Coordinates of C-alpha atoms and ligand atoms in Angstrom, one line a residue:
X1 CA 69.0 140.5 43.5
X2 CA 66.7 136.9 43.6
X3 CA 70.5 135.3 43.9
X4 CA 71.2 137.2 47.4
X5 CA 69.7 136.1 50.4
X6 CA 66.8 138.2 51.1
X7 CA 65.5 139.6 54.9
X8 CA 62.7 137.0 54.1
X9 CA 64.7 133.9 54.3
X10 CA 66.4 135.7 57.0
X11 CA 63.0 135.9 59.4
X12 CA 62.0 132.7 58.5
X13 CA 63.7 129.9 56.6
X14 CA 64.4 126.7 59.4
X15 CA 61.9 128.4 62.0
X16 CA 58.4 127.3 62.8
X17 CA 55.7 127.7 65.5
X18 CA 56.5 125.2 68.3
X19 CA 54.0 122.6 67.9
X20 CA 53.3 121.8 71.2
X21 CA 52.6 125.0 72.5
X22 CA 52.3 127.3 69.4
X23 CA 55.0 129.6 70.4
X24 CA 56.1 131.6 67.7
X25 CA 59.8 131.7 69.2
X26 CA 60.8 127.8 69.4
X27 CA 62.0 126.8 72.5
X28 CA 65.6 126.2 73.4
X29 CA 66.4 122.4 73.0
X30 CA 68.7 122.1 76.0
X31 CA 68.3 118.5 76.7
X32 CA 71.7 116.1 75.8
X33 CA 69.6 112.8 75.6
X34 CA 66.1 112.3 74.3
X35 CA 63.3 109.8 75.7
X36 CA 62.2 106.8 73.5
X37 CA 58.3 105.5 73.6
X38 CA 59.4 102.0 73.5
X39 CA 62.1 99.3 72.4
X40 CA 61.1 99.0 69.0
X41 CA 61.3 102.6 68.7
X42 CA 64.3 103.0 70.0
X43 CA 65.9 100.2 68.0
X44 CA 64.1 101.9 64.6
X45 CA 66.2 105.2 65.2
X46 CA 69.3 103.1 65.6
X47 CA 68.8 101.7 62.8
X48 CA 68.1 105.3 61.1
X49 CA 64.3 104.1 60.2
X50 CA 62.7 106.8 61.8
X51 CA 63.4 110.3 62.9
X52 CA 63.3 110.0 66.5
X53 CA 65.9 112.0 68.3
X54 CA 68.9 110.2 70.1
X55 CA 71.5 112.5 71.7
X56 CA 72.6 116.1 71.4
X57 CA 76.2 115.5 69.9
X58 CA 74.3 114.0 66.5
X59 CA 71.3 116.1 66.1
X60 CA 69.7 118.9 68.1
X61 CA 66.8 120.7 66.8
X62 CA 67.7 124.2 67.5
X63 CA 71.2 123.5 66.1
X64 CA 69.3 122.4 62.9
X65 CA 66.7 124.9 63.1
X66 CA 70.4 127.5 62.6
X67 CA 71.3 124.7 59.9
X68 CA 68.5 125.3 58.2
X69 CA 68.8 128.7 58.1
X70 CA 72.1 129.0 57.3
X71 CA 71.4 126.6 54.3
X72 CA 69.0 128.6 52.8
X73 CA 71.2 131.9 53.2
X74 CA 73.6 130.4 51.2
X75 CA 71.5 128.1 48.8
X76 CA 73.1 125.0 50.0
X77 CA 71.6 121.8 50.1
X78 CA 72.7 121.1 53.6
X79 CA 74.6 122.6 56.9
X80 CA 76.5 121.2 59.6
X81 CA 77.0 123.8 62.7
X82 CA 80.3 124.0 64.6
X83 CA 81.5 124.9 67.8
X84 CA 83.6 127.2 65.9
X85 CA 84.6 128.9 62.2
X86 CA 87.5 127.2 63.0
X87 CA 86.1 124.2 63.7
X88 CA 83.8 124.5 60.6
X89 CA 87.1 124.7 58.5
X90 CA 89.1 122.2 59.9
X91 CA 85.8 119.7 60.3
X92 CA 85.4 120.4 56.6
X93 CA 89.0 119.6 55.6
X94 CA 89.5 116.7 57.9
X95 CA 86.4 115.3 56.1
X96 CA 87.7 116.1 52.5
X97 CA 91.3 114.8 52.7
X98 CA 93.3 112.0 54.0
X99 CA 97.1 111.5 54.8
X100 CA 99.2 112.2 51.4
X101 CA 96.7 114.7 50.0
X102 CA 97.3 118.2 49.3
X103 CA 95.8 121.2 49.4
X104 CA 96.2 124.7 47.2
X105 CA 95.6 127.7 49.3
X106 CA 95.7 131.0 49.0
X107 CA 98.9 132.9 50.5
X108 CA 96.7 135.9 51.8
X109 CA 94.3 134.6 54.5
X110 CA 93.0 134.3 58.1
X111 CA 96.0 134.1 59.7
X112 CA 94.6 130.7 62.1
X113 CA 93.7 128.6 59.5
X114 CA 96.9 129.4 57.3
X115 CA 98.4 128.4 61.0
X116 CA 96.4 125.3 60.8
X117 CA 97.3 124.3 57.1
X118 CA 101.2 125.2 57.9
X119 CA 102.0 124.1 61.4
X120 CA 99.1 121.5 62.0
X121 CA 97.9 119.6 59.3
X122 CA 100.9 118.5 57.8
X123 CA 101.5 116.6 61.2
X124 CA 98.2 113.9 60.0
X125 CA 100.3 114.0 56.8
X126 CA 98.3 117.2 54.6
X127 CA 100.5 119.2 53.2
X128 CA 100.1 122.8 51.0
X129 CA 101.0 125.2 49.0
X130 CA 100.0 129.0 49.3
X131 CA 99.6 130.7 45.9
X132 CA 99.7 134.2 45.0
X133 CA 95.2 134.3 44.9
X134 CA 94.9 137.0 42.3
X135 CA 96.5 134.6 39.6
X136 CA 93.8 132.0 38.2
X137 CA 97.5 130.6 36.4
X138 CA 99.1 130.1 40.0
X139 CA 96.3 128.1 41.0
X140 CA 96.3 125.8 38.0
X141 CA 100.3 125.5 38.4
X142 CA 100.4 124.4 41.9
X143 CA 98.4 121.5 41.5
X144 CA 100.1 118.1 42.0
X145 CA 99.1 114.3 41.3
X146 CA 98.2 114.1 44.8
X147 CA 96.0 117.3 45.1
X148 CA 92.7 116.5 46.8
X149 CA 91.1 120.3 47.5
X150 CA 91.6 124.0 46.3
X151 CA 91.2 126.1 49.2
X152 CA 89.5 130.1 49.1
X153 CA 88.8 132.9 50.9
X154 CA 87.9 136.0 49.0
X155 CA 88.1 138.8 49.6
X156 CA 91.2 137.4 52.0
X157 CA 91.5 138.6 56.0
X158 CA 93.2 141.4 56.0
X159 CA 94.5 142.4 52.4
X160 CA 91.0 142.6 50.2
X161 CA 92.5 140.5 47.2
X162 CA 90.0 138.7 45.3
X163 CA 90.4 135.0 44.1
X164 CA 88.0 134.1 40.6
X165 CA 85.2 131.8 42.3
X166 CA 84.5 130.7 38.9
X167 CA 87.8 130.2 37.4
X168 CA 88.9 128.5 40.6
X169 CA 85.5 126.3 41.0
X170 CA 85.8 125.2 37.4
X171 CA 89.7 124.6 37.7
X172 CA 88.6 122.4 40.7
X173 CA 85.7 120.4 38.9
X174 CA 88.1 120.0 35.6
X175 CA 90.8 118.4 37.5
X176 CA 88.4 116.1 39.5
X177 CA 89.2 118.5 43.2
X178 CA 87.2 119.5 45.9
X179 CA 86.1 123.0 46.2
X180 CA 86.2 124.9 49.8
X181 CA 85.5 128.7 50.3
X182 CA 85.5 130.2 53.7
X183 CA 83.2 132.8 52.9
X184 CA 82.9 135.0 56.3
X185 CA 84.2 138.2 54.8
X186 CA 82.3 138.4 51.9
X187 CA 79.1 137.0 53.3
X188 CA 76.2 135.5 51.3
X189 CA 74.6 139.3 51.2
X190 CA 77.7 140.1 48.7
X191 CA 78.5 136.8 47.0
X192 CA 77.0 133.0 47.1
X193 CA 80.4 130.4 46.5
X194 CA 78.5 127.8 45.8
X195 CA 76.5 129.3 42.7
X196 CA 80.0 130.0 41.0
X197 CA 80.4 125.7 41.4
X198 CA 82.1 125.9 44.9
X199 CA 81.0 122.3 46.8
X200 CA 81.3 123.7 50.1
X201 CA 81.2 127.1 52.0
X202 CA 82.6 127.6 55.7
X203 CA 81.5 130.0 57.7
X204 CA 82.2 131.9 61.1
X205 CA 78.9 132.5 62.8
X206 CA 80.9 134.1 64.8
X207 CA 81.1 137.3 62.3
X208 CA 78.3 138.9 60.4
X209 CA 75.8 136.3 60.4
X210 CA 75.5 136.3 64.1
X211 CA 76.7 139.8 64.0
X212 CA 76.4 140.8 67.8
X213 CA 79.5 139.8 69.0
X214 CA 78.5 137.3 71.2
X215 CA 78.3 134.2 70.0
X216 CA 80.7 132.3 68.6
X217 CA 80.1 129.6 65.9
X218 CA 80.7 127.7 62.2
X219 CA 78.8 126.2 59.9
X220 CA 79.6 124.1 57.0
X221 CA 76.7 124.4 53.8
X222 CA 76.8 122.7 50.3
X223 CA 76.6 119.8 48.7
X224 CA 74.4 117.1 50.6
X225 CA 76.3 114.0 50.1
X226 CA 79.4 115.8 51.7
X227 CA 77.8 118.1 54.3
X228 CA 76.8 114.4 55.7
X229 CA 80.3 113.5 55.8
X230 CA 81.2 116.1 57.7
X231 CA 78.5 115.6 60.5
X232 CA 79.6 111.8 60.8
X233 CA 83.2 112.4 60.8
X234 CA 83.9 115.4 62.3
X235 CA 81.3 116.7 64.3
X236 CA 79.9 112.8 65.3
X237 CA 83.6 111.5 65.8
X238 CA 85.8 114.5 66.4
X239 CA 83.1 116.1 68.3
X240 CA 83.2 120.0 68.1
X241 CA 79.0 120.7 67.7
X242 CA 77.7 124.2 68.3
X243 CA 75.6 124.1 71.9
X244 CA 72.2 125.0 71.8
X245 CA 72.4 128.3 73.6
X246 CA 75.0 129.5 71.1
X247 CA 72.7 128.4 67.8
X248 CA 70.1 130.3 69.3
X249 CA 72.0 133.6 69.4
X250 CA 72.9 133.2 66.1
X251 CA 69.4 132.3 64.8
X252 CA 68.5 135.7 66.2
X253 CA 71.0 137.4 64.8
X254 CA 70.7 136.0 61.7
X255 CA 67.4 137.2 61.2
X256 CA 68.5 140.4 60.6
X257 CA 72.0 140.0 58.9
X258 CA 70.2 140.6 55.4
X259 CA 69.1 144.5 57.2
X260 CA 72.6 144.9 59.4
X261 CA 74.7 143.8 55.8
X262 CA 72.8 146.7 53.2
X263 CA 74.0 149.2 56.2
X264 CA 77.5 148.2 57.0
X265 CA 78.3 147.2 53.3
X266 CA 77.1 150.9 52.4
X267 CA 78.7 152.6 55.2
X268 CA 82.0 151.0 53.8
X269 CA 82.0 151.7 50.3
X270 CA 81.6 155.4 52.1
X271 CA 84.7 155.1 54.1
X272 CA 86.8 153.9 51.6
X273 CA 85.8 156.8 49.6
X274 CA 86.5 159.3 52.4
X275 CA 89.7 157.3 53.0
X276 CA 91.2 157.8 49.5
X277 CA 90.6 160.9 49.9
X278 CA 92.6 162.0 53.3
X279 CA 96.1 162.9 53.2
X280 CA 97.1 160.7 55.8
X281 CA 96.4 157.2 53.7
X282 CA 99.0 156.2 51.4
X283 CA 96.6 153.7 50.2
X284 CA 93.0 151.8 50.6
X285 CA 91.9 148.3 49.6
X286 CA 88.1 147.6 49.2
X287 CA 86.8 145.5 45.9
X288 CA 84.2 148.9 45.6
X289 CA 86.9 151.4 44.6
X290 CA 87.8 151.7 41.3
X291 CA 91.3 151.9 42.3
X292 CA 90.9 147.8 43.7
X293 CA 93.5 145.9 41.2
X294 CA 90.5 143.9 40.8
X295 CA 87.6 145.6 40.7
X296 CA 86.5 144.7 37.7
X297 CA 86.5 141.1 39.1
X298 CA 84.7 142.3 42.3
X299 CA 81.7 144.0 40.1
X300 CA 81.4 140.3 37.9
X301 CA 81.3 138.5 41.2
X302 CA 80.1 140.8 44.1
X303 CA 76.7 141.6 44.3
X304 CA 78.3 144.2 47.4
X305 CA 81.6 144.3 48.3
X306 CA 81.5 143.6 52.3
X307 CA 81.5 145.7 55.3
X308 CA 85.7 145.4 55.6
X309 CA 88.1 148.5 54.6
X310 CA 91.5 148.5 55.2
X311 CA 94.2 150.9 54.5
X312 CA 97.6 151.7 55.1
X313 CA 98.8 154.8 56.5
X314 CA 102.3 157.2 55.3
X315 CA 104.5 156.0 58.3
X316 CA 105.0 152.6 59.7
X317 CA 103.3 150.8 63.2
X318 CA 103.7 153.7 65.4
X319 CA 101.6 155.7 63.1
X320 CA 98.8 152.8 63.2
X321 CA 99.2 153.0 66.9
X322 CA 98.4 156.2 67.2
X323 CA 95.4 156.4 64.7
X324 CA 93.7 153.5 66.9
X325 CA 94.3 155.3 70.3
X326 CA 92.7 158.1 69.1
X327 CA 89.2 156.1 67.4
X328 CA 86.4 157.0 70.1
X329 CA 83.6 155.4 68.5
X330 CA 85.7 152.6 67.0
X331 CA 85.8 149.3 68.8
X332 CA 89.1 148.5 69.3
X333 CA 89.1 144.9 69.4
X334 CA 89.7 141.7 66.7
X335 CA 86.7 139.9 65.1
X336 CA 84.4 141.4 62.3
X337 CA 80.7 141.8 61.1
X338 CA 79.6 143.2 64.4
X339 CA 77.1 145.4 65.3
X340 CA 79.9 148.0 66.4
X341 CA 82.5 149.3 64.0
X342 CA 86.0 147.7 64.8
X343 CA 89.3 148.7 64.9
X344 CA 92.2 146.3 64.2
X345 CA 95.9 146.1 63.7
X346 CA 96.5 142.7 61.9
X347 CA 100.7 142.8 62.2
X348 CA 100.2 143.0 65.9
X349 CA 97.2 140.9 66.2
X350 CA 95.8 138.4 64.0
X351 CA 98.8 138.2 61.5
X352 CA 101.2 137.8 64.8
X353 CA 100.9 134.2 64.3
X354 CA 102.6 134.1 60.7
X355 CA 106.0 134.6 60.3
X356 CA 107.1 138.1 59.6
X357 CA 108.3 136.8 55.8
X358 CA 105.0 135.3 54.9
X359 CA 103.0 138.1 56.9
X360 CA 104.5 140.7 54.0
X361 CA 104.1 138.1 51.2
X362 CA 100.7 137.6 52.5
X363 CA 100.5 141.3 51.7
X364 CA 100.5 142.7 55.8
X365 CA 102.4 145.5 56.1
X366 CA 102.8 147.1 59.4
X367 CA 101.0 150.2 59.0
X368 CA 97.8 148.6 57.9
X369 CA 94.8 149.1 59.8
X370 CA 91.4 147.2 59.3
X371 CA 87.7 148.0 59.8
X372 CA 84.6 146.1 60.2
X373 CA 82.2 148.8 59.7
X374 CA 78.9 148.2 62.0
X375 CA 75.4 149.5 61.9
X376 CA 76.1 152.9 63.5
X377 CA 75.0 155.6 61.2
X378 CA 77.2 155.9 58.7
X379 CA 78.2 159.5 58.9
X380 CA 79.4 158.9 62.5
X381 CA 81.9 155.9 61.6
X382 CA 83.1 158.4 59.0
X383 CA 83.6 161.0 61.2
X384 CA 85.6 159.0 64.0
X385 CA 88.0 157.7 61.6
X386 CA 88.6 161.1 60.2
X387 CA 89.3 162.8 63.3
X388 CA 91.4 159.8 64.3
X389 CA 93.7 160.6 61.2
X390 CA 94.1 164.1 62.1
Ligands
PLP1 C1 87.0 134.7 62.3 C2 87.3 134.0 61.1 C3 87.5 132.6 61.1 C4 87.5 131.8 62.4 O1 86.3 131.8 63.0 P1 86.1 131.5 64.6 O2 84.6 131.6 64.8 O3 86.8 132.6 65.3 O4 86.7 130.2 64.9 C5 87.8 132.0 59.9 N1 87.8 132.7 58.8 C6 87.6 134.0 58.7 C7 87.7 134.7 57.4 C8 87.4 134.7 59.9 O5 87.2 136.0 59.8

């Protein structure tokens, strides 16, 4: 358990009593610009000998108070908040890679940032390849002489296949590559990237770290020396920070993601039992059953196995479409690691994006329907879904 985050660091890593006043919730740092005593002052932080605030784009102190947080959830060296997950992942590659690099990614992800390494990136001259995750071989065999960064997200949006953090980090250090895992699914309360030899995590804030839906924000945590690149490249230069009003929503939330994940991570290794069970699933994918292709990677590299079940019903999208009209309790909406259970259809919503070829290589078939199980007792999630099915 001491290499999970604990409620502890939750409550109070990157806080502290305001100084000034000795309020035990800091204030909100709202201001863009901040007042030098003198010249010489002035000219000191310039010149990066002292600490003294500048302007809001390069350092704000309830954005770092979040940072700091963050940081210690994952046991990174440093953070760097985003306006964005998306922002966090694209700040983060941007940063890593150049024109005539190339990435290895895996072919079962969150459908916008396999949107962004398809369609987007190769325009600034990055190209990729999307391997089959679940093959450590398929990663090694993908890599060309101009590879710069192996790419992860495990378990993957909306499938549940697992990639092997430490095959894959150690593949990455042995061929001289940077190592990225967006690790939003899974969150720090089940597994910690970086400890398997990952340089960098991404992160939407967005999802279970914030966890009340209403916020939305990325971090990037890991390595020093590169978390520092990012700030001066992409959030300095390319400008997407997280605003002050949004890192303070998350810092609350955050404080208790280590409670909200033990109950949603055990109300979903429930469901999926109950799941396998009914008639109407033809089949359910959660790292927790034994019936996960991979579970015996899950239990070596899972400490939990996340608050996300899906399952695929007998009977194509009209049969999805009728299970979610008939959820009461269940959220139907997109988005994850709320405080509410949620509902999703990823061929109609999220997965829409990809083409219909790589949606079903990327393992999305049309009667699949995802759950981000909440903090509702868990008997009551259970009990929607199971009425829903009939
Ligand atoms: C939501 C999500 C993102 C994008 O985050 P935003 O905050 O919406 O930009 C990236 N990766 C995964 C796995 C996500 O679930």
């Amino acid at each position: 358990m001491s290499d999970r985050p604990t409620s502890t660091d939750c409550v109070h890593a990157g806080d502290r009593t305001d100084p000034a006043t000795g309020a035990v919730e800091a204030p909100i740092h709202l201001a863009s610009a901040f007042a030098f005593d003198d010249a010489a002052q002035s000219a000191g932080a310039f010149a990066g000998e002292n600490d003294h605030l500048i302007y809001g784009r390069w350092k704000n102190p309830t954005v770092a108070a979040l940072e700091a947080k963050v940081a210690a959830l994952e046991a990174g060296e440093d953070a760097c908040a985003t306006a964005s997950g998306m922002a966090a992942i694209s700040a983060a590659i941007v940063t890593l890679c150049e024109a005539g690099d190339h990435v290895v990614a895996p072919r079962s992800m969150y459908g916008e940032a396999a949107r962004l390494l398809r369609e987007r990136l190769p325009r600034l001259g990055i190209t990729t390849t999307f391997v089959d995750q679940t093959d450590p071989a398929a990663w090694q065999a993908a890599i060309q002489t101009n590879t710069r960064l192996v790419y992860v997200e495990t378990p993957a949006n909306p499938t549940l296949q697992l990639t092997d953090l430490a095959a894959v980090a150690g593949l990455a250090r042995e061929r001289g590559l940077y190592s990225l895992c967006d690790n939003t699914f899974a969150t720090p309360f089940a597994q910690r990237p970086l400890a398997h030899g990952f340089d960098l995590v991404v992160h939407s804030m967005t999802k279970q770290i914030g966890g009340h839906g209403d916020a939305i924000g990325g971090m990037v945590v890991g390595r020093a020396d590169l978390v520092r690149e990012v700030k001066e490249v992409a959030v300095k230069s390319f400008g997407g920070i997280l605003s002050p009003l949004s890192a303070m929503l998350i810092a609350r939330g955050a404080r208790t993601f280590v409670l909200r994940a033990r109950q949603s991570n055990a109300t979903a290794l429930t469901l999926a039992r109950a799941l396998e069970r009914h008639p109407a699933v033809a089949r359910v994918h959660y790292p927790g059953l034994a019936s996960h292709p991979q579970h015996a990677l899950a239990v070596r590299q899972m400490g939990a196995f996340g608050a996300i079940v899906a399952f695929e019903l007998h009977g194509d999208l009209e049969a999805g479409r009728a299970v979610l009209e008939r959820c009461r309790l269940l959220t139907h909406a997109v988005s994850l690691g709320d405080v509410r259970s949620l509902v999703t259809h990823p061929a109609s919503t999220t997965h829409f994006s990809m083409p219909a070829e790589a949606r079903r290589a990327a393992g999305v078939s049309d009667g699949l329907l995802r759950i981000s199980c909440g903090i509702e007792e868990t008997e009551d999630v259970v009990a929607d879904l199971m009425q829903a099915l009939g």
